Coordinates of C-alpha atoms in Angstrom, one line a residue:
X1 CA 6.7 -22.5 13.1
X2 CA 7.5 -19.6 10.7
X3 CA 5.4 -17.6 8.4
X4 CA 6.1 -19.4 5.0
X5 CA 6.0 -23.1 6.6
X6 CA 2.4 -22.2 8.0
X7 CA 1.7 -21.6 4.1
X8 CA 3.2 -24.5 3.1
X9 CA 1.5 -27.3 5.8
X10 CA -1.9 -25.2 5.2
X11 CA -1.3 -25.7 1.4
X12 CA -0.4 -29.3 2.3
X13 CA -3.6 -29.8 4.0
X14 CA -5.5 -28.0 1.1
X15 CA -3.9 -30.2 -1.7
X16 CA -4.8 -33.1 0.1
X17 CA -7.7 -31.9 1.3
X18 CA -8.6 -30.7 -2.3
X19 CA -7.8 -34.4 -3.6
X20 CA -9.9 -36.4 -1.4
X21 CA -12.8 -34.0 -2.0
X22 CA -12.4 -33.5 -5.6
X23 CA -13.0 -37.4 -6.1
X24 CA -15.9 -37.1 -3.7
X25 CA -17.3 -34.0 -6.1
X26 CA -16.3 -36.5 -9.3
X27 CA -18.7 -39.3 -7.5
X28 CA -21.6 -36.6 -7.5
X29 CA -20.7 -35.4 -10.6
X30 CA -20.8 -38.4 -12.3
X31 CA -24.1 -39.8 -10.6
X32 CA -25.4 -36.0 -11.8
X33 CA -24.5 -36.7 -15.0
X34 CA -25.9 -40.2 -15.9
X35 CA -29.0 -39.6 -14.5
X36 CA -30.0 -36.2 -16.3
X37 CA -28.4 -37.3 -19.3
X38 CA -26.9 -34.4 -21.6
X39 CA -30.3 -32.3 -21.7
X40 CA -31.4 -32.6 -18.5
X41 CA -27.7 -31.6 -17.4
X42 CA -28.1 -28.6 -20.2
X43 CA -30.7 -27.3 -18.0
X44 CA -28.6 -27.4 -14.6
X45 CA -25.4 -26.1 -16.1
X46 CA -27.9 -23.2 -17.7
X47 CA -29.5 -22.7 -14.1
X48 CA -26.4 -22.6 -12.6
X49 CA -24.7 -20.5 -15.0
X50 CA -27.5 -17.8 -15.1
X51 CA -27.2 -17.3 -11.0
X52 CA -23.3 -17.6 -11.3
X53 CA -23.6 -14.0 -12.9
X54 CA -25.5 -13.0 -9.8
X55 CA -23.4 -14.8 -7.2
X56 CA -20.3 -13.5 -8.3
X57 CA -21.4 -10.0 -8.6
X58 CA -22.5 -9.9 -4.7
X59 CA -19.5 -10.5 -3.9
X60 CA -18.1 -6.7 -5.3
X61 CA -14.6 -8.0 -4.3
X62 CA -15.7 -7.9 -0.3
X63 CA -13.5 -11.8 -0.1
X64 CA -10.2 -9.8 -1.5
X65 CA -10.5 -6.8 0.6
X66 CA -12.1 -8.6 3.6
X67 CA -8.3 -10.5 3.4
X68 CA -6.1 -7.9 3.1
X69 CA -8.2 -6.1 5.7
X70 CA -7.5 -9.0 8.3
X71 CA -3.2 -8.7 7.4
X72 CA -3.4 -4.8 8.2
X73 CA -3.2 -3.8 11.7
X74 CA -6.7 -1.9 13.9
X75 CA -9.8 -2.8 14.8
X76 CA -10.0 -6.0 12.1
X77 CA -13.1 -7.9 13.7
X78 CA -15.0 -4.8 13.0
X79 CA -13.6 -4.0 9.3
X80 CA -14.8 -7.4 8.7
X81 CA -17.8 -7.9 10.0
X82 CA -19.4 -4.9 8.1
X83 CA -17.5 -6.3 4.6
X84 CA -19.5 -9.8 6.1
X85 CA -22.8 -7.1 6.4
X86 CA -22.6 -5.9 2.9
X87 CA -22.1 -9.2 1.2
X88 CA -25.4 -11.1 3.2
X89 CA -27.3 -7.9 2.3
X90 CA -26.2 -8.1 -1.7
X91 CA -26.5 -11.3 -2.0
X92 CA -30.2 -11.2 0.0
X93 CA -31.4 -8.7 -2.9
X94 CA -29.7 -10.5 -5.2
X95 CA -31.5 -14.1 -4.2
X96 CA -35.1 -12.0 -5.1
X97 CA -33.8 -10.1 -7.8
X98 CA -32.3 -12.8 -9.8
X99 CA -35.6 -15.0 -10.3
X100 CA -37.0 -12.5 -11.6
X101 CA -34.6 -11.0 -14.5
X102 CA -35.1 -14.6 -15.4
X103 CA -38.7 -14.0 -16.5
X104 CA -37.4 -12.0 -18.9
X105 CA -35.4 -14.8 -21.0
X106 CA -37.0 -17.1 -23.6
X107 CA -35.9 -20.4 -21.3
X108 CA -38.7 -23.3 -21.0
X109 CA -40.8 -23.1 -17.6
X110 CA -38.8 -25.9 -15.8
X111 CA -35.4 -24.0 -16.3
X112 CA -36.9 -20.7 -14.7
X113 CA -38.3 -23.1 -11.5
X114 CA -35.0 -24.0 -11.3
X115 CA -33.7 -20.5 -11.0
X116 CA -36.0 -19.7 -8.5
X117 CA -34.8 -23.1 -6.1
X118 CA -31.3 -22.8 -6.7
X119 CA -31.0 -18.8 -6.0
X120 CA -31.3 -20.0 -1.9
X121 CA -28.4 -22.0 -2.9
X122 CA -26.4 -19.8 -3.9
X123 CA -26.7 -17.4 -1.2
X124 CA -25.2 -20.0 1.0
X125 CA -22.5 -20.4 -1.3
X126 CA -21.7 -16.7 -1.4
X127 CA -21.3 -16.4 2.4
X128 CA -19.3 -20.1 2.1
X129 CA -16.9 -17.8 0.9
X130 CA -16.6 -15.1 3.1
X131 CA -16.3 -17.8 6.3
X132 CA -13.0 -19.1 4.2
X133 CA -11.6 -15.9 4.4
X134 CA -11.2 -16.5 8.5
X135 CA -9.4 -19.8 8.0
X136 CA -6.9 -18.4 5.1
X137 CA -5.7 -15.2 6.7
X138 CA -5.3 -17.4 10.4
X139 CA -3.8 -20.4 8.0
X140 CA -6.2 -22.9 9.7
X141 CA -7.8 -24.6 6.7
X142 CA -8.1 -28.1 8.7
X143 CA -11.6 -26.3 9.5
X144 CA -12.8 -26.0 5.8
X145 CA -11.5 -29.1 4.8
X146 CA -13.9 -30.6 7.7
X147 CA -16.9 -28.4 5.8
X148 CA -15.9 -29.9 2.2
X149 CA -15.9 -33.2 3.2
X150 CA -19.3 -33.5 5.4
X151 CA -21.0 -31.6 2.5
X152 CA -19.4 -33.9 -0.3
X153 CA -20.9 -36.6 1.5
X154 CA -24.1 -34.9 2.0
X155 CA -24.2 -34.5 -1.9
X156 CA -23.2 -37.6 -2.5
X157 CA -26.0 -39.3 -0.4
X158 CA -28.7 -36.7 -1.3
X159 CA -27.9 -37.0 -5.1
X160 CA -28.4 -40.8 -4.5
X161 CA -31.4 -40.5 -3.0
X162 CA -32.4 -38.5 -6.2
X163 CA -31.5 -40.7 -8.1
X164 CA -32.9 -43.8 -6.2
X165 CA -36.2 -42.3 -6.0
X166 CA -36.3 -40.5 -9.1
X167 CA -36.9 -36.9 -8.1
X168 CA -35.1 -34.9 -11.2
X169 CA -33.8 -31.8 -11.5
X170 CA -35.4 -30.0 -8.5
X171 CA -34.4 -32.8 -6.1
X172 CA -30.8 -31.8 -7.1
X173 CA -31.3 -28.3 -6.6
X174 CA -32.8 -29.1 -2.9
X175 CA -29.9 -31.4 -2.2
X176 CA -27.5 -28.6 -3.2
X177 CA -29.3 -26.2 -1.0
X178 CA -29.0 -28.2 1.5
X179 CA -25.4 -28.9 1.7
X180 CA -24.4 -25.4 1.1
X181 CA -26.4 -24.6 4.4
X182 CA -24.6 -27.3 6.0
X183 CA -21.6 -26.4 4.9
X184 CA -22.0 -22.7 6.2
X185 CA -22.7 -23.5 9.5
X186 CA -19.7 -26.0 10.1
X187 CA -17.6 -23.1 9.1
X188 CA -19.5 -20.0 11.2
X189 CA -20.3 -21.7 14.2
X190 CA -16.0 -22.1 15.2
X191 CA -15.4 -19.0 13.3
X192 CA -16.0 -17.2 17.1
X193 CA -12.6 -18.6 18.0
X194 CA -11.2 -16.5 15.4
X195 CA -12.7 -13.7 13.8
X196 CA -16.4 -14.0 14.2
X197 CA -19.2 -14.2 11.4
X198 CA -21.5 -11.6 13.0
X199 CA -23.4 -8.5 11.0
X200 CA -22.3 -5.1 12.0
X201 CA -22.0 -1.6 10.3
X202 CA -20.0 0.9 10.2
X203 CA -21.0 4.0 8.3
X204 CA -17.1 5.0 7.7
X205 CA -15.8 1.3 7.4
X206 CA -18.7 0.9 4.8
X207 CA -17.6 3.4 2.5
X208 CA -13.6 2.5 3.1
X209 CA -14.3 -0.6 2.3
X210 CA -16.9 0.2 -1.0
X211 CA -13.8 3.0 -1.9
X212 CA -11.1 0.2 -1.9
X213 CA -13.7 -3.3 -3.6
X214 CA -15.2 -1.1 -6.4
X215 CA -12.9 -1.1 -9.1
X216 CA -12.1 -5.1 -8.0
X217 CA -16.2 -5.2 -8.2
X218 CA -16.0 -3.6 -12.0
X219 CA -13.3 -5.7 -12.6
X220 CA -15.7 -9.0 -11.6
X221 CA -18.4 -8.0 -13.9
X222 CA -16.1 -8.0 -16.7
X223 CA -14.4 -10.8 -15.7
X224 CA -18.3 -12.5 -16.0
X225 CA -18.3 -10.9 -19.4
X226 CA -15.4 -13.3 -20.8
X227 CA -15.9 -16.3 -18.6
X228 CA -19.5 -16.9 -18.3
X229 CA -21.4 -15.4 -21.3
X230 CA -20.2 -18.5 -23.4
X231 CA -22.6 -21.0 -21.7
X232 CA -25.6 -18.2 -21.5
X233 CA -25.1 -17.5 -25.4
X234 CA -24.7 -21.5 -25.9
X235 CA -28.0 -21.4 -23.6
X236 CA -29.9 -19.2 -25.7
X237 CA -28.8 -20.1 -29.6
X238 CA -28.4 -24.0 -29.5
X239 CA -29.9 -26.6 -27.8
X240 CA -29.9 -28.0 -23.9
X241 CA -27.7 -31.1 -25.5
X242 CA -25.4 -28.9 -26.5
X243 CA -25.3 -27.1 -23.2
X244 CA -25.0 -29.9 -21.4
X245 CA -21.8 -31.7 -23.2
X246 CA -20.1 -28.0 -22.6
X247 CA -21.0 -27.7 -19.5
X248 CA -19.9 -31.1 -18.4
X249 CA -16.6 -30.5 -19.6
X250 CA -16.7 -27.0 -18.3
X251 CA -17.4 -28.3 -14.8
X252 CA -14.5 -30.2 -14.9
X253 CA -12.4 -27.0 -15.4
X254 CA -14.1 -25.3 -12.5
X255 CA -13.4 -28.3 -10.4
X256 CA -9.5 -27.6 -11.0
X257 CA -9.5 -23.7 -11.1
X258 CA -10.5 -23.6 -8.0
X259 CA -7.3 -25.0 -6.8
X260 CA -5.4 -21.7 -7.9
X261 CA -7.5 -19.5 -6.1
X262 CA -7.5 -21.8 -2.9
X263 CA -3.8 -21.2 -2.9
X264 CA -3.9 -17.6 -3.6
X265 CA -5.9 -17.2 -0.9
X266 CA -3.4 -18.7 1.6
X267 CA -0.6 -16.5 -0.1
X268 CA -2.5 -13.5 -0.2
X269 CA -2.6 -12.7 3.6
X270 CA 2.0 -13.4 3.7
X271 CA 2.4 -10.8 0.6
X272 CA -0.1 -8.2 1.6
X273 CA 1.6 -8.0 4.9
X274 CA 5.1 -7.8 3.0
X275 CA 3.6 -5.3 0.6
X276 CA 2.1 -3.3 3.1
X277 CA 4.9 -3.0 5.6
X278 CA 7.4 -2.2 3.1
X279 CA 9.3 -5.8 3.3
X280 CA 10.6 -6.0 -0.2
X281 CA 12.3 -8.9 0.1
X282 CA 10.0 -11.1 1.9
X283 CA 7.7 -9.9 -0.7
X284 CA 10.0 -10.8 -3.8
X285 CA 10.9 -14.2 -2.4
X286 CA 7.0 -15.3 -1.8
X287 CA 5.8 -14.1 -5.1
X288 CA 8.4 -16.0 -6.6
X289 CA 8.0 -19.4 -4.8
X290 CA 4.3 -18.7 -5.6
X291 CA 5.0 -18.3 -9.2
X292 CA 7.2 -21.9 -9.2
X293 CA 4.1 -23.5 -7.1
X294 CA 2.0 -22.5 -10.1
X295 CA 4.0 -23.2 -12.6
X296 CA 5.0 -26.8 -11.3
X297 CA 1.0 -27.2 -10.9
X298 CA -0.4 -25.5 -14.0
X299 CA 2.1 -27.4 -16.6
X300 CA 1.7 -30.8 -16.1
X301 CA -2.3 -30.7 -15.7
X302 CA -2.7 -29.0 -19.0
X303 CA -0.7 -31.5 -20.5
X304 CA -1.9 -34.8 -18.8
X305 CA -5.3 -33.6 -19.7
X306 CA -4.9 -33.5 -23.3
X307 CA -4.1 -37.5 -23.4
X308 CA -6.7 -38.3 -21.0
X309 CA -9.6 -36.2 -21.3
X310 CA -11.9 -38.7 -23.3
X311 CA -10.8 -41.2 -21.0
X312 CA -11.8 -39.2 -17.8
X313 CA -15.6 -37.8 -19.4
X314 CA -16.5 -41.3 -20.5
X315 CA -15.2 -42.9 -17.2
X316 CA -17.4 -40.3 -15.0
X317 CA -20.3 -39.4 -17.1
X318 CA -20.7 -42.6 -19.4
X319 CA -20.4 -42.2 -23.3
X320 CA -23.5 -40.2 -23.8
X321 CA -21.1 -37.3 -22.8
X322 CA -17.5 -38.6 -25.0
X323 CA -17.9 -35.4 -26.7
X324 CA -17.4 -33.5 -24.3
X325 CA -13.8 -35.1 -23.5
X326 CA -12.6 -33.2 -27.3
X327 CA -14.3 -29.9 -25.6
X328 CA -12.0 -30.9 -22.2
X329 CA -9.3 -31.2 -24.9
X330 CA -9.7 -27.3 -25.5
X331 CA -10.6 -26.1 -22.2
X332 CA -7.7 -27.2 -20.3
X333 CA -6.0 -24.5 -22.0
X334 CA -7.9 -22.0 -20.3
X335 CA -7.4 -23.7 -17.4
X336 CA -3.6 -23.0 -17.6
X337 CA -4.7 -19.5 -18.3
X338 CA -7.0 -19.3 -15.2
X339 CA -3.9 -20.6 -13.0
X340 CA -1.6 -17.7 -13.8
X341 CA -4.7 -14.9 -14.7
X342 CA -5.6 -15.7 -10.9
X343 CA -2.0 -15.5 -9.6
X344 CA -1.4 -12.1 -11.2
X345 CA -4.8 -10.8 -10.8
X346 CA -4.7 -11.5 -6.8
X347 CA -1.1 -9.7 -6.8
X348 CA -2.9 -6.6 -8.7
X349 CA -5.0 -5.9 -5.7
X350 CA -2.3 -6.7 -3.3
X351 CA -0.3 -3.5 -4.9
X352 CA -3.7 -1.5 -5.1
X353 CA -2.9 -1.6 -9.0
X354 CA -6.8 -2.8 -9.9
X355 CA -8.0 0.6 -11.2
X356 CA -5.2 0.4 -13.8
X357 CA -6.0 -3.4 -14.8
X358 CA -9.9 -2.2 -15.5
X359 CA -9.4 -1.2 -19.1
X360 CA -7.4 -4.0 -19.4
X361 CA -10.8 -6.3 -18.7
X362 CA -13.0 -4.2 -20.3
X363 CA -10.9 -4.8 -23.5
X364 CA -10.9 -8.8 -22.9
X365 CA -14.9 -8.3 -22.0
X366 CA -15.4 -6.7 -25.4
X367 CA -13.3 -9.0 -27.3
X368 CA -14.5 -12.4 -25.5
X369 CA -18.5 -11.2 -25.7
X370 CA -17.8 -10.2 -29.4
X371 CA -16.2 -13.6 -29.8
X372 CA -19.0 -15.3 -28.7
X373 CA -21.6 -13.7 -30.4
X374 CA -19.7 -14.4 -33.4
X375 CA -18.6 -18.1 -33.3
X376 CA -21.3 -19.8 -31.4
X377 CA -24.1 -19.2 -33.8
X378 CA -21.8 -20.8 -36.5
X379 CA -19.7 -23.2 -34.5
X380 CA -21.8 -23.8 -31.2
X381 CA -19.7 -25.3 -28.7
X382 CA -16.3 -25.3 -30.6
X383 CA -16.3 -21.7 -30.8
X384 CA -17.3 -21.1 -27.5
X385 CA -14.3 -23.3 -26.5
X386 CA -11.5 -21.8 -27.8
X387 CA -13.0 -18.1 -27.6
X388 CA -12.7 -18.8 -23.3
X389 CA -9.1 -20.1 -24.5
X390 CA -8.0 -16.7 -26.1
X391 CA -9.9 -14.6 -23.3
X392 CA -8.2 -16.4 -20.5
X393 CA -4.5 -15.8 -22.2
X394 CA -5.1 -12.5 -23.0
X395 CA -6.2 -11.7 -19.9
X396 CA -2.7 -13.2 -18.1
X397 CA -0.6 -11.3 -20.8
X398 CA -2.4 -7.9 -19.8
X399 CA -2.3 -8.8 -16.2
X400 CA 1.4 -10.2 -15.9
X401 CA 2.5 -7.3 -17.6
X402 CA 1.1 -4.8 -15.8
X403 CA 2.0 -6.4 -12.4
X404 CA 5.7 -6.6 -13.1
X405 CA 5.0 -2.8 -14.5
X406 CA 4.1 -1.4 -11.2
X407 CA 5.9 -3.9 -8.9
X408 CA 9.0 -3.4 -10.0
X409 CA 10.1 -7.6 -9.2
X410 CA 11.7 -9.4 -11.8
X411 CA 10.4 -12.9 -12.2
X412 CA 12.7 -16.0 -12.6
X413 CA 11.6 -18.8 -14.6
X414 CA 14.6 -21.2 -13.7
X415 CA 11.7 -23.6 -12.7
X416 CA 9.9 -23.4 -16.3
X417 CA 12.8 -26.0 -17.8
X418 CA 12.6 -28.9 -15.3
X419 CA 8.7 -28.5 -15.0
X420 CA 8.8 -28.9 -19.1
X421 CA 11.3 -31.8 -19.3
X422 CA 8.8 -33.7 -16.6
X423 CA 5.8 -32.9 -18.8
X424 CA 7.4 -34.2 -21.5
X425 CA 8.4 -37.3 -19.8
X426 CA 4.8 -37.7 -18.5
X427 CA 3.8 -37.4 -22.0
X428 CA 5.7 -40.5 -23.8
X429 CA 4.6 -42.3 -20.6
X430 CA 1.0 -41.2 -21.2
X431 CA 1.4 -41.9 -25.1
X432 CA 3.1 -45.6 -25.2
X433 CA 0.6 -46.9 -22.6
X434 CA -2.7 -44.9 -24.1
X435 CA -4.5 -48.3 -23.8
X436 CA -4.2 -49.0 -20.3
X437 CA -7.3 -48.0 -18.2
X438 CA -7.3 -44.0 -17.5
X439 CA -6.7 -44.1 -13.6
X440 CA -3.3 -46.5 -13.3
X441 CA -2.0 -45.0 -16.0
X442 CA -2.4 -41.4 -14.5
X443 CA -1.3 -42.0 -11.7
X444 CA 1.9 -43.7 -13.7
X445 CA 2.2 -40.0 -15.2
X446 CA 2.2 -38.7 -11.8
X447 CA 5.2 -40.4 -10.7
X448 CA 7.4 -40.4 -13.8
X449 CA 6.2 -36.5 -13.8
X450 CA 7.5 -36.3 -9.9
X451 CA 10.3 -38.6 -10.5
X452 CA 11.9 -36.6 -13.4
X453 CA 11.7 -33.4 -11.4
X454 CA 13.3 -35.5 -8.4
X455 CA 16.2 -36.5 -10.5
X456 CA 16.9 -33.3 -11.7
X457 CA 16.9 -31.8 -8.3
X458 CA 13.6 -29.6 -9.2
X459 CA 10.9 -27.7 -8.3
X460 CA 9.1 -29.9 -5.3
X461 CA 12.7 -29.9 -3.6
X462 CA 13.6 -26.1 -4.1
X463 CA 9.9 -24.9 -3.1
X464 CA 11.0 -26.9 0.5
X465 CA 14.0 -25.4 0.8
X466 CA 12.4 -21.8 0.2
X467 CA 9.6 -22.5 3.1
X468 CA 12.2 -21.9 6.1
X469 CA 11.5 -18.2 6.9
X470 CA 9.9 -15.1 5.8

């Protein structure tokens, strides 16, 4: 089996993969929501937000580099194992440190307990992510699609239990901690067969590896400064309620952004490889059919959102949280944004152009935080909504531009026109039956959608026909 067609069965398994356990992740999500109710969820999403900040800053870019280290050729197990050494011991002083910065902020008693549970959590969850980067670059993601689906049903059971026996917020927390143990060790203890999850260090790998993550590491802390300081500033000037109805909306986005970056991660290892060794056409031709993938992806869940979003809060989370379906209205937007701002912002680092994109985030830092600080206090969750929408556009203008800049490829967009004609399609559909129940009638969308693109001989067939060799 070639290159490419490895991509596309390993994205095949993904997608699936990503659906089954995405509904799983709804069930807990929803069961999360009813019980806590809108404050009590305020107070997760504020937990989990505040240690976000820390999580994603331990990881300093080590999951990028630790991929494109595993595509080059020479002594990989050990470039990897000391990027794997770095991130447990960031992450380790991070866990301590984090708890206690929290001390600092004016949050109620029970929200800083919470901190302090969840930051074990999170460590997990950090080093979830470096085990993934085994599975992508050897394109066997059966083996994390096995860990999301015993800890989805782990969460799903544990949150029951909560629920059942009325433990609040920090049963939660422990059932989180929980499954992101599990989770780790179903992927680390096959990893062996691959590349193994061991510590190790390396003086001179160390600092070739801190040399080549720290302007992606820079980049990450302004990327926080844009995409997270909305719910800490929400967290801070309004009220838990207010948190929470943002937050559930919010965690819907997160939910389907992370589909982006699971692909991108599969691609990542292909292009690096073509980048690296000089292959300009095998490059060209798998940037492009990633581009199509995103833009046949990206278009018609922006647009399907918008005439279901209500529909989808109330259905998982009960009315107590059909607010946050308007809010869902907005974000989706910056969902689009996300999709694309993660595809160029994963091909920056493949062409070693991150130093040159820092300004560029420091600039969409400045303008987001400013953002924030102005519209929250007036319009709470409104402004914080459409602030992340103009940060996460911004950020893919600067970022596409500067990729095809420095790349030097010239991107085709003969799949934009079909992908539009089958959102619009999938709109009337959506529109003329907008009283039908949400689920039939999305999944009607989905086949006049896929149907549309059939008939015009579109993207699904063409992005087949590319996948025959690299």
């Amino acid at each position: 089996m070639s290159l490419s067609k490895k991509i596309l069965v390993n994205t095949g398994i993904q997608t699936f993969g990503k659906v089954f356990t995405t509904v799983l992740g709804v069930v807990a999500f929803g069961l999360m929501t009813r019980y806590l109710d809108t404050g009590g969820f305020g107070a997760y999403t504020t937990i989990t937000a505040f240690l976000q900040f820390f999580a994603i800053i331990a990881d300093c870019g080590l999951s990028i580099i630790a991929i494109q280290m595993l595509a080059e050729p020479g002594e990989k197990e050990k470039k990897f194992a000391v990027a794997f050494t770095m991130r447990v011991v960031i992450i380790a002083i991070l866990t301590v440190v984090a708890p206690l910065v929290s001390l600092l902020f004016p949050y109620p008693e029970h929200i800083k307990i919470g901190i302090a549970l969840m930051a074990v959590s999170f460590l997990f969850s950090s080093l979830i992510q470096m085990g993934r980067v085994i599975y992508q670059v050897h394109l066997r993601m059966d083996i994390p699609l096995l860990s999301d689906v015993i800890s989805y049903i782990i969460l799903i059971a544990g949150v029951w239990g909560v629920v059942h026996y009325d433990l609040g917020l920090n049963g939660i927390i422990g059932v989180i901690t929980l499954n992101n143990m599990v989770q780790f060790l179903v992927l680390a203890i096959p990893a062996h067969h691959f590349t193994p999850l061991k510590l190790y260090w390396d003086r001179a790998l160390a600092g070739d590896i801190w040399r080549r993550s720290w302007p992606i590491a820079l980049s990450i802390v302004f990327n926080l400064l844009y995409l997270r300081t909305d719910i800490l500033f929400l967290s801070l000037l309004k009220s838990q309620e207010d948190v929470g109805l943002y937050g559930a909306a919010y965690r819907v986005i997160d939910i389907l952004t992370s589909f982006p970056m699971m692909f991108m991660g599969l691609a990542m290892a292909p292009i690096a490889a073509h980048w690296s060794n000089g292959s300009r056409d095998g490059f060209d031709r798998t940037v492009q059919r990633s581009f199509d993938f995103m833009v046949f992806s990206a278009f018609p869940l922006v647009v399907g959102t918008l005439f279901v979003a209500r529909d989808v809060m109330v259905l998982v989370s009960g009315e107590a949280f059909a607010p946050a379906g308007s809010l869902l209205q907005i974000l989706i937007v910056a969902c689009g944004g996300v999709f694309f701002g993660s595809f160029f912002g994963h091909l920056i680092t493949v062409i070693h152009a991150q130093r040159t994109m820092l300004w560029r985030y420091a600039l969409t830092a400045v303008i987001g935080v400013s953002g924030y600080a102005l519209l929250i206090p007036r319009y709470s969750y409104w402004g914080a909504a459409w602030m992340t929408v103009a940060s996460e556009l911004l950020i893919v203008i600067l970022g596409g531009v500067l990729f095809l800049q420095k790349s030097g490829l010239r991107l085709s967009f003969s799949s934009l026109a079909k992908t539009l004609l089958g959102c619009t399609g999938m709109a009337v559909f959506l529109f003329t039956f907008s009283g039908t129940p949400v689920i039939p009638r999305s999944l009607g969308a989905v086949v006049v959608y896929a149907g549309i693109l059939i008939l015009l001989g579109g993207i699904p067939k063409e992005l087949l026909s590319r996948f025959k060799t690299t």
